[in-house]
Short mmCIF file of C-alpha atoms and ligand atoms in Angstrom, two decimals:
data_model
loop_
_atom_site.label_atom_id
_atom_site.label_comp_id
_atom_site.label_asym_id
_atom_site.label_seq_id
_atom_site.Cartn_x
_atom_site.Cartn_y
_atom_site.Cartn_z
CA MET M 1 -0.03 0.20 -0.15
CA PRO M 2 1.45 3.70 -0.61
CA THR M 3 1.53 6.02 1.98
CA ASN M 4 -1.22 8.46 2.56
CA ARG M 5 0.37 12.12 3.22
CA TYR M 6 -2.07 14.61 4.52
CA TRP M 7 -2.23 18.21 6.35
CA THR M 8 -3.74 19.03 9.38
CA VAL M 9 -3.85 22.36 11.11
CA SER M 10 -1.28 22.73 13.75
CA GLY M 11 -3.55 23.14 16.55
CA LYS M 12 -2.36 26.73 17.75
CA PRO M 13 -4.41 29.94 17.77
CA LEU M 14 -5.32 30.75 14.02
CA GLY M 15 -5.05 34.84 13.68
CA GLY M 16 -4.99 36.89 10.80
CA TRP M 17 -3.54 34.91 7.83
CA PRO M 18 -2.09 31.08 7.62
CA GLU M 19 1.80 31.00 8.66
CA ALA M 20 4.56 28.70 7.89
CA ASP M 21 3.83 26.84 10.91
CA THR M 22 0.04 26.89 11.05
CA PHE M 23 -0.57 23.16 9.24
CA THR M 24 1.55 20.18 9.76
CA LEU M 25 2.31 17.28 7.18
CA HIS M 26 1.36 13.84 8.70
CA GLU M 27 1.88 10.21 6.89
CA ALA M 28 0.19 7.20 7.18
CA GLU M 29 -1.64 4.27 5.42
CA PRO M 30 -4.42 5.28 3.21
CA PRO M 31 -7.70 4.44 5.35
CA GLU M 32 -9.56 1.06 4.56
CA PRO M 33 -13.09 1.22 3.14
CA GLY M 34 -15.89 0.15 5.19
CA PRO M 35 -19.66 -1.14 3.71
CA GLY M 36 -20.76 1.75 1.62
CA GLN M 37 -17.57 3.60 1.18
CA ALA M 38 -15.01 3.99 -1.52
CA LEU M 39 -11.39 4.40 -1.17
CA THR M 40 -9.99 7.48 -3.50
CA ARG M 41 -6.48 8.84 -4.94
CA THR M 42 -6.76 12.67 -5.16
CA ILE M 43 -5.61 13.86 -8.47
CA TYR M 44 -6.46 17.95 -7.82
CA VAL M 45 -6.98 19.74 -4.70
CA SER M 46 -9.07 22.78 -4.58
CA LEU M 47 -7.86 26.04 -2.73
CA ASP M 48 -10.45 28.27 -1.92
CA PRO M 49 -10.81 31.24 0.33
CA TYR M 50 -13.87 29.56 1.70
CA GLN M 51 -11.54 27.10 3.77
CA TRP M 52 -9.93 30.02 5.49
CA GLY M 53 -13.36 30.16 7.32
CA TYR M 54 -13.13 27.00 7.84
CA LYS M 55 -10.20 26.58 9.96
CA LYS M 56 -10.81 29.89 11.97
CA ARG M 57 -14.10 28.37 13.12
CA GLY M 58 -13.11 25.25 13.83
CA VAL M 59 -15.15 23.38 11.38
CA GLU M 60 -12.54 20.54 10.86
CA ALA M 61 -12.77 17.78 13.44
CA PRO M 62 -9.23 18.21 15.19
CA GLY M 63 -6.60 15.62 13.71
CA ALA M 64 -8.58 15.42 10.51
CA PRO M 65 -7.23 16.39 7.19
CA CYS M 66 -7.86 19.86 6.09
CA HIS M 67 -10.97 19.93 4.06
CA ALA M 68 -11.32 20.49 0.48
CA ARG M 69 -12.75 19.45 -2.74
CA THR M 70 -11.04 17.21 -4.68
CA VAL M 71 -10.97 15.55 -8.07
CA ALA M 72 -9.79 11.54 -7.23
CA GLN M 73 -9.43 8.37 -8.86
CA VAL M 74 -11.68 5.40 -7.24
CA VAL M 75 -8.81 2.87 -5.75
CA THR M 76 -10.90 0.23 -4.34
CA SER M 77 -14.85 0.17 -3.58
CA ARG M 78 -17.58 -1.32 -1.38
CA MET M 79 -19.77 1.71 -2.66
CA GLY M 80 -22.93 0.90 -5.10
CA GLY M 81 -22.69 2.72 -8.54
CA PHE M 82 -18.52 3.46 -8.11
CA ALA M 83 -15.97 1.23 -9.62
CA PRO M 84 -12.23 1.28 -9.46
CA GLY M 85 -10.98 3.61 -12.14
CA ASP M 86 -14.06 6.02 -11.60
CA LEU M 87 -12.80 9.71 -11.82
CA VAL M 88 -15.00 11.54 -9.18
CA PHE M 89 -15.74 14.78 -7.79
CA ASN M 90 -15.34 14.39 -4.02
CA THR M 91 -13.69 16.23 -0.63
CA ASN M 92 -10.60 14.18 0.35
CA GLY M 93 -9.07 17.55 1.43
CA TRP M 94 -5.23 18.26 1.38
CA ALA M 95 -4.92 14.42 1.19
CA GLU M 96 -2.96 12.36 -1.23
CA TYR M 97 -5.94 9.42 -0.27
CA GLY M 98 -9.53 9.79 1.34
CA LEU M 99 -13.11 8.14 1.67
CA MET M 100 -16.33 8.46 0.34
CA GLY M 101 -19.51 7.23 0.95
CA GLU M 102 -22.02 5.78 3.94
CA GLY M 103 -20.85 8.19 6.39
CA VAL M 104 -17.81 10.45 5.99
CA ALA M 105 -17.84 13.61 6.96
CA ARG M 106 -18.62 16.35 4.17
CA PRO M 107 -20.78 19.32 3.67
CA SER M 108 -24.22 18.04 2.70
CA TYR M 109 -24.28 20.27 -0.46
CA MET M 110 -20.65 18.96 -1.56
CA ILE M 111 -22.25 15.25 -2.75
CA PRO M 112 -19.46 13.05 -4.49
CA ARG M 113 -20.26 12.37 -8.28
CA LYS M 114 -18.77 10.45 -11.06
CA LEU M 115 -17.04 13.01 -13.86
CA ASP M 116 -17.44 12.38 -17.12
CA PRO M 117 -13.90 13.55 -19.26
CA ALA M 118 -15.66 13.80 -22.07
CA GLN M 119 -17.56 16.94 -20.84
CA GLY M 120 -14.45 18.85 -19.66
CA ARG M 121 -11.27 18.44 -18.13
CA ILE M 122 -11.21 16.82 -15.18
CA SER M 123 -9.73 19.89 -13.34
CA GLN M 124 -12.65 21.93 -13.73
CA ALA M 125 -14.78 19.81 -11.70
CA VAL M 126 -13.68 22.20 -8.78
CA GLY M 127 -13.88 25.17 -10.68
CA VAL M 128 -15.72 26.41 -14.23
CA LEU M 129 -18.00 23.21 -14.42
CA GLY M 130 -18.34 22.66 -10.40
CA MET M 131 -19.16 24.59 -7.60
CA LEU M 132 -17.19 27.81 -8.42
CA GLY M 133 -19.34 28.16 -12.25
CA LEU M 134 -22.68 27.66 -10.30
CA THR M 135 -21.59 29.90 -7.74
CA ALA M 136 -20.50 32.62 -10.06
CA TYR M 137 -24.25 31.16 -12.30
CA ALA M 138 -26.45 31.45 -9.54
CA GLY M 139 -24.77 35.04 -8.29
CA MET M 140 -24.50 36.64 -12.11
CA VAL M 141 -27.60 34.96 -13.55
CA LEU M 142 -30.29 34.30 -11.02
CA MET M 143 -29.84 36.98 -8.88
CA ALA M 144 -28.86 39.74 -10.32
CA ASP M 145 -29.97 39.35 -13.99
CA PRO M 146 -27.65 41.62 -16.16
CA LYS M 147 -29.76 42.94 -19.42
CA PRO M 148 -28.50 44.31 -22.61
CA GLY M 149 -26.50 47.54 -22.48
CA GLU M 150 -26.37 47.32 -18.44
CA THR M 151 -23.37 48.10 -16.31
CA ALA M 152 -21.99 45.02 -14.73
CA VAL M 153 -18.79 45.27 -12.25
CA VAL M 154 -17.05 42.27 -10.83
CA SER M 155 -14.55 42.22 -7.84
CA ALA M 156 -11.82 39.49 -8.04
CA ALA M 157 -12.15 39.62 -11.97
CA SER M 158 -9.37 36.94 -12.89
CA GLY M 159 -9.81 34.36 -10.10
CA GLY M 160 -11.93 31.14 -9.84
CA VAL M 161 -15.38 32.65 -9.42
CA GLY M 162 -14.87 36.28 -11.16
CA GLN M 163 -13.36 35.27 -14.56
CA ILE M 164 -17.21 33.06 -14.95
CA ALA M 165 -19.22 35.91 -13.39
CA GLY M 166 -17.86 38.33 -15.80
CA GLN M 167 -18.22 36.18 -18.52
CA LEU M 168 -21.63 35.26 -18.40
CA ALA M 169 -22.51 38.92 -17.90
CA ARG M 170 -21.01 39.85 -20.99
CA LEU M 171 -23.01 36.95 -23.22
CA ARG M 172 -26.08 38.41 -21.85
CA GLY M 173 -25.19 41.46 -23.39
CA ALA M 174 -23.86 43.59 -20.53
CA ARG M 175 -21.12 45.90 -20.48
CA VAL M 176 -18.19 44.42 -17.72
CA VAL M 177 -16.00 46.41 -15.76
CA GLY M 178 -13.93 44.08 -13.83
CA ILE M 179 -11.66 45.09 -10.72
CA ALA M 180 -8.65 43.14 -10.21
CA GLY M 181 -5.15 43.39 -8.67
CA ARG M 182 -1.67 43.40 -10.84
CA GLU M 183 -1.27 44.55 -14.35
CA ALA M 184 -0.95 40.96 -15.62
CA LYS M 185 -4.32 39.84 -14.45
CA CYS M 186 -5.98 43.12 -15.69
CA ARG M 187 -4.50 42.69 -19.37
CA PHE M 188 -5.72 39.29 -19.04
CA VAL M 189 -9.35 40.06 -18.01
CA VAL M 190 -9.65 42.59 -20.71
CA ASP M 191 -7.72 40.59 -23.70
CA GLU M 192 -8.44 36.73 -23.14
CA LEU M 193 -11.92 36.83 -21.15
CA GLY M 194 -13.51 39.98 -23.44
CA PHE M 195 -14.66 42.22 -20.66
CA ASP M 196 -14.60 45.98 -21.52
CA ALA M 197 -12.65 46.98 -19.08
CA CYS M 198 -10.89 46.52 -15.95
CA VAL M 199 -9.30 48.63 -13.33
CA SER M 200 -6.73 47.89 -10.95
CA HIS M 201 -7.10 47.54 -7.05
CA LEU M 202 -3.61 48.33 -6.29
CA SER M 203 -3.76 51.27 -7.86
CA PRO M 204 -3.80 54.73 -5.84
CA THR M 205 -6.37 56.38 -8.47
CA MET M 206 -8.58 52.82 -8.39
CA PRO M 207 -11.58 54.79 -7.04
CA ALA M 208 -11.28 57.46 -10.06
CA ASP M 209 -10.06 55.06 -12.35
CA LEU M 210 -13.51 52.87 -11.72
CA ARG M 211 -15.56 55.81 -12.14
CA ALA M 212 -13.98 56.08 -15.86
CA ALA M 213 -14.65 52.75 -16.52
CA CYS M 214 -18.21 53.13 -15.55
CA PRO M 215 -19.71 56.37 -17.68
CA ALA M 216 -22.96 55.12 -17.23
CA GLY M 217 -22.82 54.57 -13.40
CA ILE M 218 -23.49 50.34 -11.93
CA ASP M 219 -26.20 48.38 -12.69
CA VAL M 220 -24.94 45.05 -11.21
CA TYR M 221 -22.29 44.60 -8.96
CA PHE M 222 -20.53 40.92 -7.86
CA GLU M 223 -19.05 41.80 -4.98
CA ASN M 224 -16.27 38.73 -4.16
CA VAL M 225 -13.97 41.34 -1.87
CA GLY M 226 -15.70 44.02 0.17
CA GLY M 227 -13.30 46.52 1.93
CA ALA M 228 -11.74 49.39 -0.12
CA VAL M 229 -13.20 47.84 -3.41
CA PHE M 230 -17.04 48.07 -1.84
CA ASP M 231 -16.25 51.74 -1.01
CA ALA M 232 -15.37 52.49 -4.62
CA VAL M 233 -18.25 50.90 -5.98
CA LEU M 234 -20.88 52.64 -3.67
CA PRO M 235 -20.93 55.89 -5.11
CA LEU M 236 -21.51 54.83 -8.82
CA PHE M 237 -25.01 52.90 -8.65
CA ASN M 238 -27.61 53.81 -10.54
CA PRO M 239 -31.34 53.84 -8.98
CA GLY M 240 -32.37 50.12 -9.30
CA ALA M 241 -28.81 48.46 -8.86
CA ARG M 242 -28.70 44.85 -8.00
CA MET M 243 -25.99 44.06 -5.94
CA THR M 244 -24.74 40.07 -5.38
CA ILE M 245 -22.54 39.82 -2.20
CA CYS M 246 -20.49 36.29 -3.06
CA GLY M 247 -17.91 37.04 -0.59
CA LEU M 248 -15.82 39.49 1.40
CA ILE M 249 -12.17 37.80 1.10
CA ALA M 250 -10.31 41.44 1.92
CA SER M 251 -12.04 40.78 5.48
CA TYR M 252 -11.01 37.20 5.72
CA GLY M 253 -7.69 37.86 7.96
CA ASP M 254 -9.97 40.56 10.36
CA ALA M 255 -9.30 38.72 13.92
CA GLY M 256 -13.30 39.38 14.46
CA GLY M 257 -15.97 41.65 13.62
CA ASP M 258 -19.10 41.41 11.26
CA ALA M 259 -17.65 42.24 7.96
CA ARG M 260 -20.91 41.85 6.37
CA ALA M 261 -22.77 43.93 8.83
CA ALA M 262 -20.11 46.82 8.45
CA LEU M 263 -20.25 46.55 4.58
CA MET M 264 -24.39 46.74 4.93
CA LYS M 265 -24.02 49.96 7.65
CA ARG M 266 -21.76 51.75 4.98
CA GLY M 267 -23.92 51.02 2.24
CA GLU M 268 -27.13 51.96 3.95
CA ALA M 269 -27.68 55.32 2.68
CA VAL M 270 -26.82 55.07 -1.12
CA PHE M 271 -29.11 51.49 -1.15
CA LYS M 272 -32.43 53.18 0.65
CA GLU M 273 -31.90 56.71 -1.37
CA ARG M 274 -31.16 54.32 -5.18
CA GLY M 275 -33.39 51.50 -4.31
CA VAL M 276 -30.49 48.93 -4.46
CA THR M 277 -31.29 45.36 -3.58
CA VAL M 278 -28.76 43.38 -1.58
CA ARG M 279 -28.63 39.64 -2.01
CA ASP M 280 -26.71 37.35 -0.34
CA LEU M 281 -25.14 34.51 -2.07
CA PHE M 282 -24.64 30.86 -0.56
CA VAL M 283 -23.57 28.06 -3.18
CA GLY M 284 -25.50 25.41 -1.21
CA ASP M 285 -28.56 26.88 -2.02
CA PHE M 286 -28.43 26.50 -5.67
CA VAL M 287 -27.02 22.81 -5.98
CA GLU M 288 -29.78 20.86 -5.80
CA GLY M 289 -32.17 22.72 -8.00
CA HIS M 290 -29.84 24.21 -10.19
CA HIS M 291 -26.87 22.32 -10.95
CA ASP M 292 -27.75 20.02 -13.95
CA ALA M 293 -29.72 23.38 -15.67
CA PHE M 294 -26.16 25.46 -15.07
CA LEU M 295 -24.00 22.32 -16.46
CA ALA M 296 -25.79 22.18 -19.45
CA GLU M 297 -25.95 25.64 -20.18
CA VAL M 298 -22.01 26.63 -19.26
CA ALA M 299 -20.37 22.91 -20.19
CA PRO M 300 -21.19 23.43 -24.04
CA GLN M 301 -19.80 27.26 -23.74
CA VAL M 302 -16.46 26.26 -21.94
CA ALA M 303 -15.97 23.37 -24.67
CA SER M 304 -16.90 25.51 -27.65
CA GLY M 305 -14.32 28.20 -26.10
CA ALA M 306 -17.37 30.72 -25.81
CA ILE M 307 -16.55 30.95 -21.71
CA LYS M 308 -12.64 30.84 -21.18
CA TYR M 309 -10.99 29.76 -17.93
CA ARG M 310 -7.75 29.75 -16.75
CA GLU M 311 -6.33 27.82 -13.93
CA ASP M 312 -3.46 27.95 -11.94
CA ILE M 313 -2.21 24.03 -11.12
CA ARG M 314 0.75 23.62 -8.89
CA GLN M 315 2.27 20.46 -8.17
CA GLY M 316 2.95 18.36 -4.98
CA ILE M 317 1.04 17.87 -1.80
CA GLU M 318 3.93 19.46 0.20
CA SER M 319 3.23 22.57 -1.29
CA VAL M 320 -0.66 22.93 -0.31
CA PRO M 321 -0.23 25.35 2.24
CA ALA M 322 2.30 27.40 0.57
CA CYS M 323 -0.08 27.26 -2.28
CA PHE M 324 -2.92 28.24 0.00
CA ALA M 325 -1.45 31.28 1.12
CA GLU M 326 -0.71 32.59 -1.78
CA MET M 327 -3.82 32.44 -3.15
CA LEU M 328 -5.22 34.19 -0.02
CA ARG M 329 -3.28 37.12 -0.75
CA GLY M 330 -3.61 37.36 -4.48
CA ASP M 331 -0.96 35.04 -5.85
CA ASN M 332 -2.50 32.92 -7.82
CA PHE M 333 -3.25 33.91 -11.61
CA GLY M 334 -6.47 31.82 -12.03
CA LYS M 335 -8.79 29.21 -9.86
CA MET M 336 -5.99 27.42 -7.63
CA LEU M 337 -5.35 23.76 -7.89
CA VAL M 338 -2.57 21.71 -6.60
CA GLN M 339 -2.31 18.20 -8.52
CA VAL M 340 -0.86 15.63 -5.91
CA GLY M 341 -1.45 12.77 -8.40
CA ALA M 342 -1.37 11.40 -11.63
CA ASP M 343 -4.23 12.47 -14.12
CA PRO M 344 -4.97 10.02 -16.12
CA THR M 345 -6.80 11.84 -18.71
CA LEU M 346 -3.76 13.71 -19.77
N1 NAP J 401 -20.99 32.36 -1.98
C1 NAP J 401 -20.82 31.31 -2.04
O1 NAP J 401 -21.25 30.26 -2.03
C2 NAP J 401 -19.08 31.21 -2.48
C3 NAP J 401 -18.83 30.19 -3.28
C4 NAP J 401 -17.98 30.18 -3.70
C5 NAP J 401 -16.47 31.29 -3.39
N2 NAP J 401 -16.96 32.56 -2.88
C6 NAP J 401 -16.11 33.52 -2.58
O2 NAP J 401 -15.87 33.98 -3.92
C7 NAP J 401 -14.84 35.01 -3.97
C8 NAP J 401 -13.66 34.93 -4.77
O3 NAP J 401 -13.01 33.29 -4.48
P1 NAP J 401 -12.65 32.37 -5.73
O4 NAP J 401 -12.73 31.13 -5.69
O5 NAP J 401 -12.61 32.56 -6.80
O6 NAP J 401 -10.84 32.74 -5.10
P2 NAP J 401 -9.98 33.75 -6.28
O7 NAP J 401 -10.79 34.99 -6.82
O8 NAP J 401 -9.77 32.81 -7.59
O9 NAP J 401 -8.80 34.55 -5.30
C9 NAP J 401 -8.72 35.45 -4.60
C10 NAP J 401 -8.56 36.54 -4.86
O10 NAP J 401 -9.32 37.59 -4.23
C11 NAP J 401 -8.22 38.54 -4.42
N3 NAP J 401 -8.26 39.69 -3.24
C12 NAP J 401 -7.69 39.28 -2.08
N4 NAP J 401 -7.38 39.63 -1.30
C13 NAP J 401 -7.82 40.99 -1.83
C14 NAP J 401 -7.85 42.24 -1.23
N5 NAP J 401 -7.80 42.55 -0.25
N6 NAP J 401 -8.59 43.08 -2.29
C15 NAP J 401 -8.85 42.70 -3.47
N7 NAP J 401 -8.67 41.57 -3.88
C16 NAP J 401 -8.28 40.56 -3.19
C17 NAP J 401 -6.81 38.39 -5.20
O11 NAP J 401 -7.35 38.52 -6.70
P3 NAP J 401 -6.32 39.96 -7.25
O12 NAP J 401 -5.08 39.63 -7.31
O13 NAP J 401 -6.83 40.60 -8.47
O14 NAP J 401 -6.87 40.91 -6.23
C18 NAP J 401 -6.89 36.86 -5.00
O15 NAP J 401 -6.83 36.14 -6.46
C19 NAP J 401 -14.20 34.99 -2.04
O16 NAP J 401 -14.92 35.70 -1.61
C20 NAP J 401 -14.85 33.55 -1.85
O17 NAP J 401 -15.17 33.08 -0.79
C21 NAP J 401 -18.69 32.72 -2.53
#
């Protein structure tokens, strides 16, 4: 049997952002599947901002591998419908091997499923063809519903969710403006993804840059960031604008406080005066009712190139915590994944 290497939270108090000693690497034999379970080997580990919240809130059981959505391959199975060799979406976490099936702890909406490589690259099952694509679809199409000619703004525009949210708005005829970090990301958002403009939140003139990029104001705002980015968007809302709060990553390193409540307070007067509708997004609410419709619409668009999707795929289980920290501070360029096992489809 091969060795299973996996990461846990070290147990020291988790402050602002992850540090070098926040996580510990372990080695053990892979777990034995019980009745109704399958052993799977991880191929891709998805690194996402929400995982930091899980760790800070202590959602993971002590000593358990850090949670993550994964793409994996079945090694041995005692689980109906899954056979050795099957490629699956599941939640092995920051680990080379993991169990799925009966009694295996996972968020209720992260349901293991078989992957069809004909539908798209298997790595995309944790990105554009999975929960991140559904997040963008739910927040942009179902909640904000951009109309032709309207101006839609997306923050963290080159990231896992932002890339898709902006392209979905563009495909619905909106004028789309991205907000991203470094120059190369802003160029990618315009030149590759086809946004109409992109401004950098690293520029000292960002509020004025955004105003210039949105001469007709903002009708739709897909919020991934909060903080100073939200403050620049706020004065530009048009009457009847719609804002989807997808995430507030600028506050994920805060020691405490309620970032959403603080944002709502800062926005209160403008929201009221201009009739801005603010909706909170939780992707788990959309999996059951909308995943299939979303996939039917978006998978062919990804396959045809009508929707482009950039991944930032790193290598090796040892590198997972460093890659996670890089993603949180914006040093990813596209959806962040770590490949920890061979991908048989490549
Ligand atoms: N509501 C839901 O159900 C749901 C589901 C999935 C994701 N989310 C949320 O969606 C957002 C995007 O997630 P993702 O997976 O697509 O991550 P991502 O955008 O691929 O990576 C995070 C990006 O956030 C940007 N960022 C980090 N700190 C920032 C700051 N202080 N100011 C401005 N930008 C900052 C960085 O991009 P730049 O280099 O461009 O700054 C970084 O690359 C997150 O807030 C996440 O929590 C919510």
